[in-house]
């Protein structure tokens, strides 16, 4: 499959980044980094209290993920990161120019249903509206693919693998 890509699995909360990301990393044979682990405690406290982050909160978090992605260039890796705005993705690409995005996209009702069954996560369902309001889907000039999340994690992962292979001009049968 050649040099493994560095991939950011992006999307609003509840789309499956934390579930699909490790599956995708395993499928690609690269390490996975959980984007939530890069948040400073102040960000987690803010979100736990039901307050959306602003850009000033996000820049250090994005820079930390970008540094991780930069260090993985040529080695491959998968990181979960909401990366909801084009400006956030641009910042990540500045740190790691070869970065590719997998946008996990789904209907709001489906995402809310999935979030309502999560346990032990700091992101409350009450912030879902702000996530959808902030989301700027991948533009045609951004390296990445959009994958629908209406099926199970394994099928979503396989769709992502096939889409990434096609994006990179690789025969999906060889992945």
PDB file of C-alpha atoms in Angstrom:
ATOM      1  CA  UNK A   1       0.000   0.000   0.000  1.00  0.00           C
ATOM      2  CA  UNK A   2       3.071   2.282  -0.059  1.00  0.00           C
ATOM      3  CA  UNK A   3       3.792   4.873   2.590  1.00  0.00           C
ATOM      4  CA  UNK A   4       0.960   4.842   5.088  1.00  0.00           C
ATOM      5  CA  UNK A   5      -0.989   8.086   5.345  1.00  0.00           C
ATOM      6  CA  UNK A   6      -1.442  10.250   8.386  1.00  0.00           C
ATOM      7  CA  UNK A   7      -5.221  10.459   8.762  1.00  0.00           C
ATOM      8  CA  UNK A   8      -7.439  12.615  10.938  1.00  0.00           C
ATOM      9  CA  UNK A   9     -10.839  11.054  11.570  1.00  0.00           C
ATOM     10  CA  UNK A  10     -13.092  14.098  11.933  1.00  0.00           C
ATOM     11  CA  UNK A  11     -16.723  14.919  12.580  1.00  0.00           C
ATOM     12  CA  UNK A  12     -19.124  16.138  15.202  1.00  0.00           C
ATOM     13  CA  UNK A  13     -19.281  14.463  18.598  1.00  0.00           C
ATOM     14  CA  UNK A  14     -20.996  11.096  18.499  1.00  0.00           C
ATOM     15  CA  UNK A  15     -20.154  10.150  14.901  1.00  0.00           C
ATOM     16  CA  UNK A  16     -17.772   7.401  16.007  1.00  0.00           C
ATOM     17  CA  UNK A  17     -14.298   8.937  15.833  1.00  0.00           C
ATOM     18  CA  UNK A  18     -13.177   7.096  18.983  1.00  0.00           C
ATOM     19  CA  UNK A  19     -14.623   3.799  17.717  1.00  0.00           C
ATOM     20  CA  UNK A  20     -13.725   3.971  14.024  1.00  0.00           C
ATOM     21  CA  UNK A  21     -10.345   5.671  14.501  1.00  0.00           C
ATOM     22  CA  UNK A  22      -8.661   2.720  16.252  1.00  0.00           C
ATOM     23  CA  UNK A  23     -10.280   0.272  13.813  1.00  0.00           C
ATOM     24  CA  UNK A  24      -8.970   2.293  10.872  1.00  0.00           C
ATOM     25  CA  UNK A  25      -5.509   2.525  12.441  1.00  0.00           C
ATOM     26  CA  UNK A  26      -5.453  -1.249  12.953  1.00  0.00           C
ATOM     27  CA  UNK A  27      -6.590  -1.827   9.376  1.00  0.00           C
ATOM     28  CA  UNK A  28      -3.837   0.482   8.080  1.00  0.00           C
ATOM     29  CA  UNK A  29      -1.244  -0.975  10.481  1.00  0.00           C
ATOM     30  CA  UNK A  30      -0.445   2.367  12.114  1.00  0.00           C
ATOM     31  CA  UNK A  31      -0.816   3.829  15.634  1.00  0.00           C
ATOM     32  CA  UNK A  32      -3.924   5.653  16.817  1.00  0.00           C
ATOM     33  CA  UNK A  33      -3.977   8.854  18.879  1.00  0.00           C
ATOM     34  CA  UNK A  34      -7.176   9.901  20.653  1.00  0.00           C
ATOM     35  CA  UNK A  35      -7.718  13.607  20.025  1.00  0.00           C
ATOM     36  CA  UNK A  36      -9.483  14.079  23.342  1.00  0.00           C
ATOM     37  CA  UNK A  37      -6.224  13.150  25.083  1.00  0.00           C
ATOM     38  CA  UNK A  38      -4.602  16.286  23.630  1.00  0.00           C
ATOM     39  CA  UNK A  39      -7.131  18.626  25.316  1.00  0.00           C
ATOM     40  CA  UNK A  40      -5.875  20.629  28.279  1.00  0.00           C
ATOM     41  CA  UNK A  41      -7.857  20.106  31.490  1.00  0.00           C
ATOM     42  CA  UNK A  42      -9.416  23.579  31.113  1.00  0.00           C
ATOM     43  CA  UNK A  43     -11.020  22.536  27.799  1.00  0.00           C
ATOM     44  CA  UNK A  44     -12.425  19.340  29.299  1.00  0.00           C
ATOM     45  CA  UNK A  45     -13.840  21.262  32.263  1.00  0.00           C
ATOM     46  CA  UNK A  46     -15.434  23.806  29.944  1.00  0.00           C
ATOM     47  CA  UNK A  47     -17.097  21.159  27.759  1.00  0.00           C
ATOM     48  CA  UNK A  48     -18.128  19.100  30.791  1.00  0.00           C
ATOM     49  CA  UNK A  49     -19.940  22.198  32.067  1.00  0.00           C
ATOM     50  CA  UNK A  50     -21.849  22.402  28.761  1.00  0.00           C
ATOM     51  CA  UNK A  51     -19.893  25.373  27.405  1.00  0.00           C
ATOM     52  CA  UNK A  52     -18.672  25.122  23.811  1.00  0.00           C
ATOM     53  CA  UNK A  53     -14.997  25.791  23.189  1.00  0.00           C
ATOM     54  CA  UNK A  54     -14.030  28.906  21.288  1.00  0.00           C
ATOM     55  CA  UNK A  55     -11.162  29.201  18.818  1.00  0.00           C
ATOM     56  CA  UNK A  56      -8.750  30.448  21.480  1.00  0.00           C
ATOM     57  CA  UNK A  57      -9.422  27.216  23.407  1.00  0.00           C
ATOM     58  CA  UNK A  58      -8.910  25.080  20.324  1.00  0.00           C
ATOM     59  CA  UNK A  59      -5.635  26.469  18.917  1.00  0.00           C
ATOM     60  CA  UNK A  60      -3.282  24.817  21.472  1.00  0.00           C
ATOM     61  CA  UNK A  61      -5.233  21.551  21.155  1.00  0.00           C
ATOM     62  CA  UNK A  62      -5.003  21.618  17.363  1.00  0.00           C
ATOM     63  CA  UNK A  63      -1.313  22.491  17.533  1.00  0.00           C
ATOM     64  CA  UNK A  64      -0.670  19.462  19.752  1.00  0.00           C
ATOM     65  CA  UNK A  65      -2.487  17.154  17.319  1.00  0.00           C
ATOM     66  CA  UNK A  66      -0.682  18.808  14.396  1.00  0.00           C
ATOM     67  CA  UNK A  67       2.686  18.181  16.073  1.00  0.00           C
ATOM     68  CA  UNK A  68       1.777  14.517  16.559  1.00  0.00           C
ATOM     69  CA  UNK A  69       0.721  14.264  12.889  1.00  0.00           C
ATOM     70  CA  UNK A  70       3.931  15.997  11.779  1.00  0.00           C
ATOM     71  CA  UNK A  71       6.008  13.474  13.732  1.00  0.00           C
ATOM     72  CA  UNK A  72       4.117  10.621  12.024  1.00  0.00           C
ATOM     73  CA  UNK A  73       4.860  11.841   8.452  1.00  0.00           C
ATOM     74  CA  UNK A  74       6.239   8.950   6.427  1.00  0.00           C
ATOM     75  CA  UNK A  75       5.299   6.522   9.189  1.00  0.00           C
ATOM     76  CA  UNK A  76       1.520   6.853   9.137  1.00  0.00           C
ATOM     77  CA  UNK A  77      -0.969   7.246  11.902  1.00  0.00           C
ATOM     78  CA  UNK A  78      -4.595   7.953  12.666  1.00  0.00           C
ATOM     79  CA  UNK A  79      -5.854  10.595  15.072  1.00  0.00           C
ATOM     80  CA  UNK A  80      -9.373  11.464  16.090  1.00  0.00           C
ATOM     81  CA  UNK A  81     -10.126  15.190  16.045  1.00  0.00           C
ATOM     82  CA  UNK A  82     -13.399  16.973  15.407  1.00  0.00           C
ATOM     83  CA  UNK A  83     -11.680  19.423  12.976  1.00  0.00           C
ATOM     84  CA  UNK A  84     -15.078  21.000  12.355  1.00  0.00           C
ATOM     85  CA  UNK A  85     -13.934  24.182  10.607  1.00  0.00           C
ATOM     86  CA  UNK A  86     -11.830  24.608   7.495  1.00  0.00           C
ATOM     87  CA  UNK A  87      -9.528  26.907   9.516  1.00  0.00           C
ATOM     88  CA  UNK A  88      -8.889  24.063  11.987  1.00  0.00           C
ATOM     89  CA  UNK A  89      -8.057  21.636   9.194  1.00  0.00           C
ATOM     90  CA  UNK A  90      -5.821  24.268   7.560  1.00  0.00           C
ATOM     91  CA  UNK A  91      -3.944  24.647  10.848  1.00  0.00           C
ATOM     92  CA  UNK A  92      -3.480  20.872  11.082  1.00  0.00           C
ATOM     93  CA  UNK A  93      -2.299  20.727   7.443  1.00  0.00           C
ATOM     94  CA  UNK A  94       0.186  23.544   8.105  1.00  0.00           C
ATOM     95  CA  UNK A  95       1.789  21.369  10.777  1.00  0.00           C
ATOM     96  CA  UNK A  96       1.513  18.164   8.723  1.00  0.00           C
ATOM     97  CA  UNK A  97       1.150  18.984   4.998  1.00  0.00           C
ATOM     98  CA  UNK A  98       0.359  15.434   3.821  1.00  0.00           C
ATOM     99  CA  UNK A  99      -2.564  15.021   6.211  1.00  0.00           C
ATOM    100  CA  UNK A 100      -5.716  13.321   4.911  1.00  0.00           C
ATOM    101  CA  UNK A 101      -9.151  13.596   6.513  1.00  0.00           C
ATOM    102  CA  UNK A 102     -11.905  11.017   6.933  1.00  0.00           C
ATOM    103  CA  UNK A 103     -15.088  12.947   7.719  1.00  0.00           C
ATOM    104  CA  UNK A 104     -17.555  10.731   9.575  1.00  0.00           C
ATOM    105  CA  UNK A 105     -20.922  12.219   8.680  1.00  0.00           C
ATOM    106  CA  UNK A 106     -24.394  11.340   9.837  1.00  0.00           C
ATOM    107  CA  UNK A 107     -27.907  12.557  10.372  1.00  0.00           C
ATOM    108  CA  UNK A 108     -28.343  14.661  13.515  1.00  0.00           C
ATOM    109  CA  UNK A 109     -31.032  12.358  14.948  1.00  0.00           C
ATOM    110  CA  UNK A 110     -28.790   9.296  14.530  1.00  0.00           C
ATOM    111  CA  UNK A 111     -25.822  11.063  16.119  1.00  0.00           C
ATOM    112  CA  UNK A 112     -27.932  12.275  19.048  1.00  0.00           C
ATOM    113  CA  UNK A 113     -29.268   8.760  19.583  1.00  0.00           C
ATOM    114  CA  UNK A 114     -25.735   7.357  19.683  1.00  0.00           C
ATOM    115  CA  UNK A 115     -24.540  10.105  22.034  1.00  0.00           C
ATOM    116  CA  UNK A 116     -27.398   9.441  24.418  1.00  0.00           C
ATOM    117  CA  UNK A 117     -26.042   5.905  24.980  1.00  0.00           C
ATOM    118  CA  UNK A 118     -22.428   6.929  25.620  1.00  0.00           C
ATOM    119  CA  UNK A 119     -21.196   6.588  29.159  1.00  0.00           C
ATOM    120  CA  UNK A 120     -18.270   8.334  30.811  1.00  0.00           C
ATOM    121  CA  UNK A 121     -17.633  10.929  28.095  1.00  0.00           C
ATOM    122  CA  UNK A 122     -17.277  14.597  28.996  1.00  0.00           C
ATOM    123  CA  UNK A 123     -19.107  15.909  25.895  1.00  0.00           C
ATOM    124  CA  UNK A 124     -22.795  16.391  26.722  1.00  0.00           C
ATOM    125  CA  UNK A 125     -25.522  15.915  24.128  1.00  0.00           C
ATOM    126  CA  UNK A 126     -26.513  19.540  24.797  1.00  0.00           C
ATOM    127  CA  UNK A 127     -23.469  20.669  22.774  1.00  0.00           C
ATOM    128  CA  UNK A 128     -24.487  18.747  19.657  1.00  0.00           C
ATOM    129  CA  UNK A 129     -26.329  21.723  18.139  1.00  0.00           C
ATOM    130  CA  UNK A 130     -23.218  23.892  18.475  1.00  0.00           C
ATOM    131  CA  UNK A 131     -21.167  21.146  16.827  1.00  0.00           C
ATOM    132  CA  UNK A 132     -23.488  20.937  13.809  1.00  0.00           C
ATOM    133  CA  UNK A 133     -23.660  24.749  13.601  1.00  0.00           C
ATOM    134  CA  UNK A 134     -19.844  24.933  13.539  1.00  0.00           C
ATOM    135  CA  UNK A 135     -19.305  22.067  11.068  1.00  0.00           C
ATOM    136  CA  UNK A 136     -17.910  23.026   7.675  1.00  0.00           C
ATOM    137  CA  UNK A 137     -17.802  19.815   5.617  1.00  0.00           C
ATOM    138  CA  UNK A 138     -14.688  19.012   3.605  1.00  0.00           C
ATOM    139  CA  UNK A 139     -14.348  21.197   0.523  1.00  0.00           C
ATOM    140  CA  UNK A 140     -13.479  19.763  -2.881  1.00  0.00           C
ATOM    141  CA  UNK A 141      -9.909  21.082  -2.596  1.00  0.00           C
ATOM    142  CA  UNK A 142      -9.243  19.339   0.735  1.00  0.00           C
ATOM    143  CA  UNK A 143      -7.526  15.946   0.772  1.00  0.00           C
ATOM    144  CA  UNK A 144     -10.089  13.679   2.321  1.00  0.00           C
ATOM    145  CA  UNK A 145     -13.176  11.562   2.070  1.00  0.00           C
ATOM    146  CA  UNK A 146     -16.615  11.625   3.650  1.00  0.00           C
ATOM    147  CA  UNK A 147     -18.004   8.390   5.041  1.00  0.00           C
ATOM    148  CA  UNK A 148     -21.600   7.903   6.148  1.00  0.00           C
ATOM    149  CA  UNK A 149     -21.987   6.554   9.697  1.00  0.00           C
ATOM    150  CA  UNK A 150     -25.399   4.932   9.399  1.00  0.00           C
ATOM    151  CA  UNK A 151     -23.970   1.397   9.559  1.00  0.00           C
ATOM    152  CA  UNK A 152     -21.844  -0.452  12.088  1.00  0.00           C
ATOM    153  CA  UNK A 153     -18.237   0.390  12.958  1.00  0.00           C
ATOM    154  CA  UNK A 154     -16.646  -2.394  10.881  1.00  0.00           C
ATOM    155  CA  UNK A 155     -18.546  -1.414   7.738  1.00  0.00           C
ATOM    156  CA  UNK A 156     -17.781   2.277   8.287  1.00  0.00           C
ATOM    157  CA  UNK A 157     -14.100   1.375   8.656  1.00  0.00           C
ATOM    158  CA  UNK A 158     -14.100  -0.689   5.470  1.00  0.00           C
ATOM    159  CA  UNK A 159     -15.768   2.173   3.564  1.00  0.00           C
ATOM    160  CA  UNK A 160     -13.092   4.514   4.886  1.00  0.00           C
ATOM    161  CA  UNK A 161     -10.276   2.144   3.836  1.00  0.00           C
ATOM    162  CA  UNK A 162     -11.727   1.819   0.324  1.00  0.00           C
ATOM    163  CA  UNK A 163     -12.273   5.574   0.004  1.00  0.00           C
ATOM    164  CA  UNK A 164      -8.733   6.361   1.201  1.00  0.00           C
ATOM    165  CA  UNK A 165      -7.283   3.820  -1.229  1.00  0.00           C
ATOM    166  CA  UNK A 166      -9.236   5.376  -4.099  1.00  0.00           C
ATOM    167  CA  UNK A 167      -8.150   8.869  -3.020  1.00  0.00           C
ATOM    168  CA  UNK A 168      -4.510   7.752  -3.057  1.00  0.00           C
ATOM    169  CA  UNK A 169      -4.895   5.897  -6.386  1.00  0.00           C
ATOM    170  CA  UNK A 170      -4.348   2.479  -4.826  1.00  0.00           C
ATOM    171  CA  UNK A 171      -6.244  -0.656  -5.747  1.00  0.00           C
ATOM    172  CA  UNK A 172      -8.623  -1.210  -2.785  1.00  0.00           C
ATOM    173  CA  UNK A 173      -8.062  -4.978  -3.142  1.00  0.00           C
ATOM    174  CA  UNK A 174      -4.442  -4.450  -2.057  1.00  0.00           C
ATOM    175  CA  UNK A 175      -5.418  -2.766   1.239  1.00  0.00           C
TER     176      UNK A 175
END
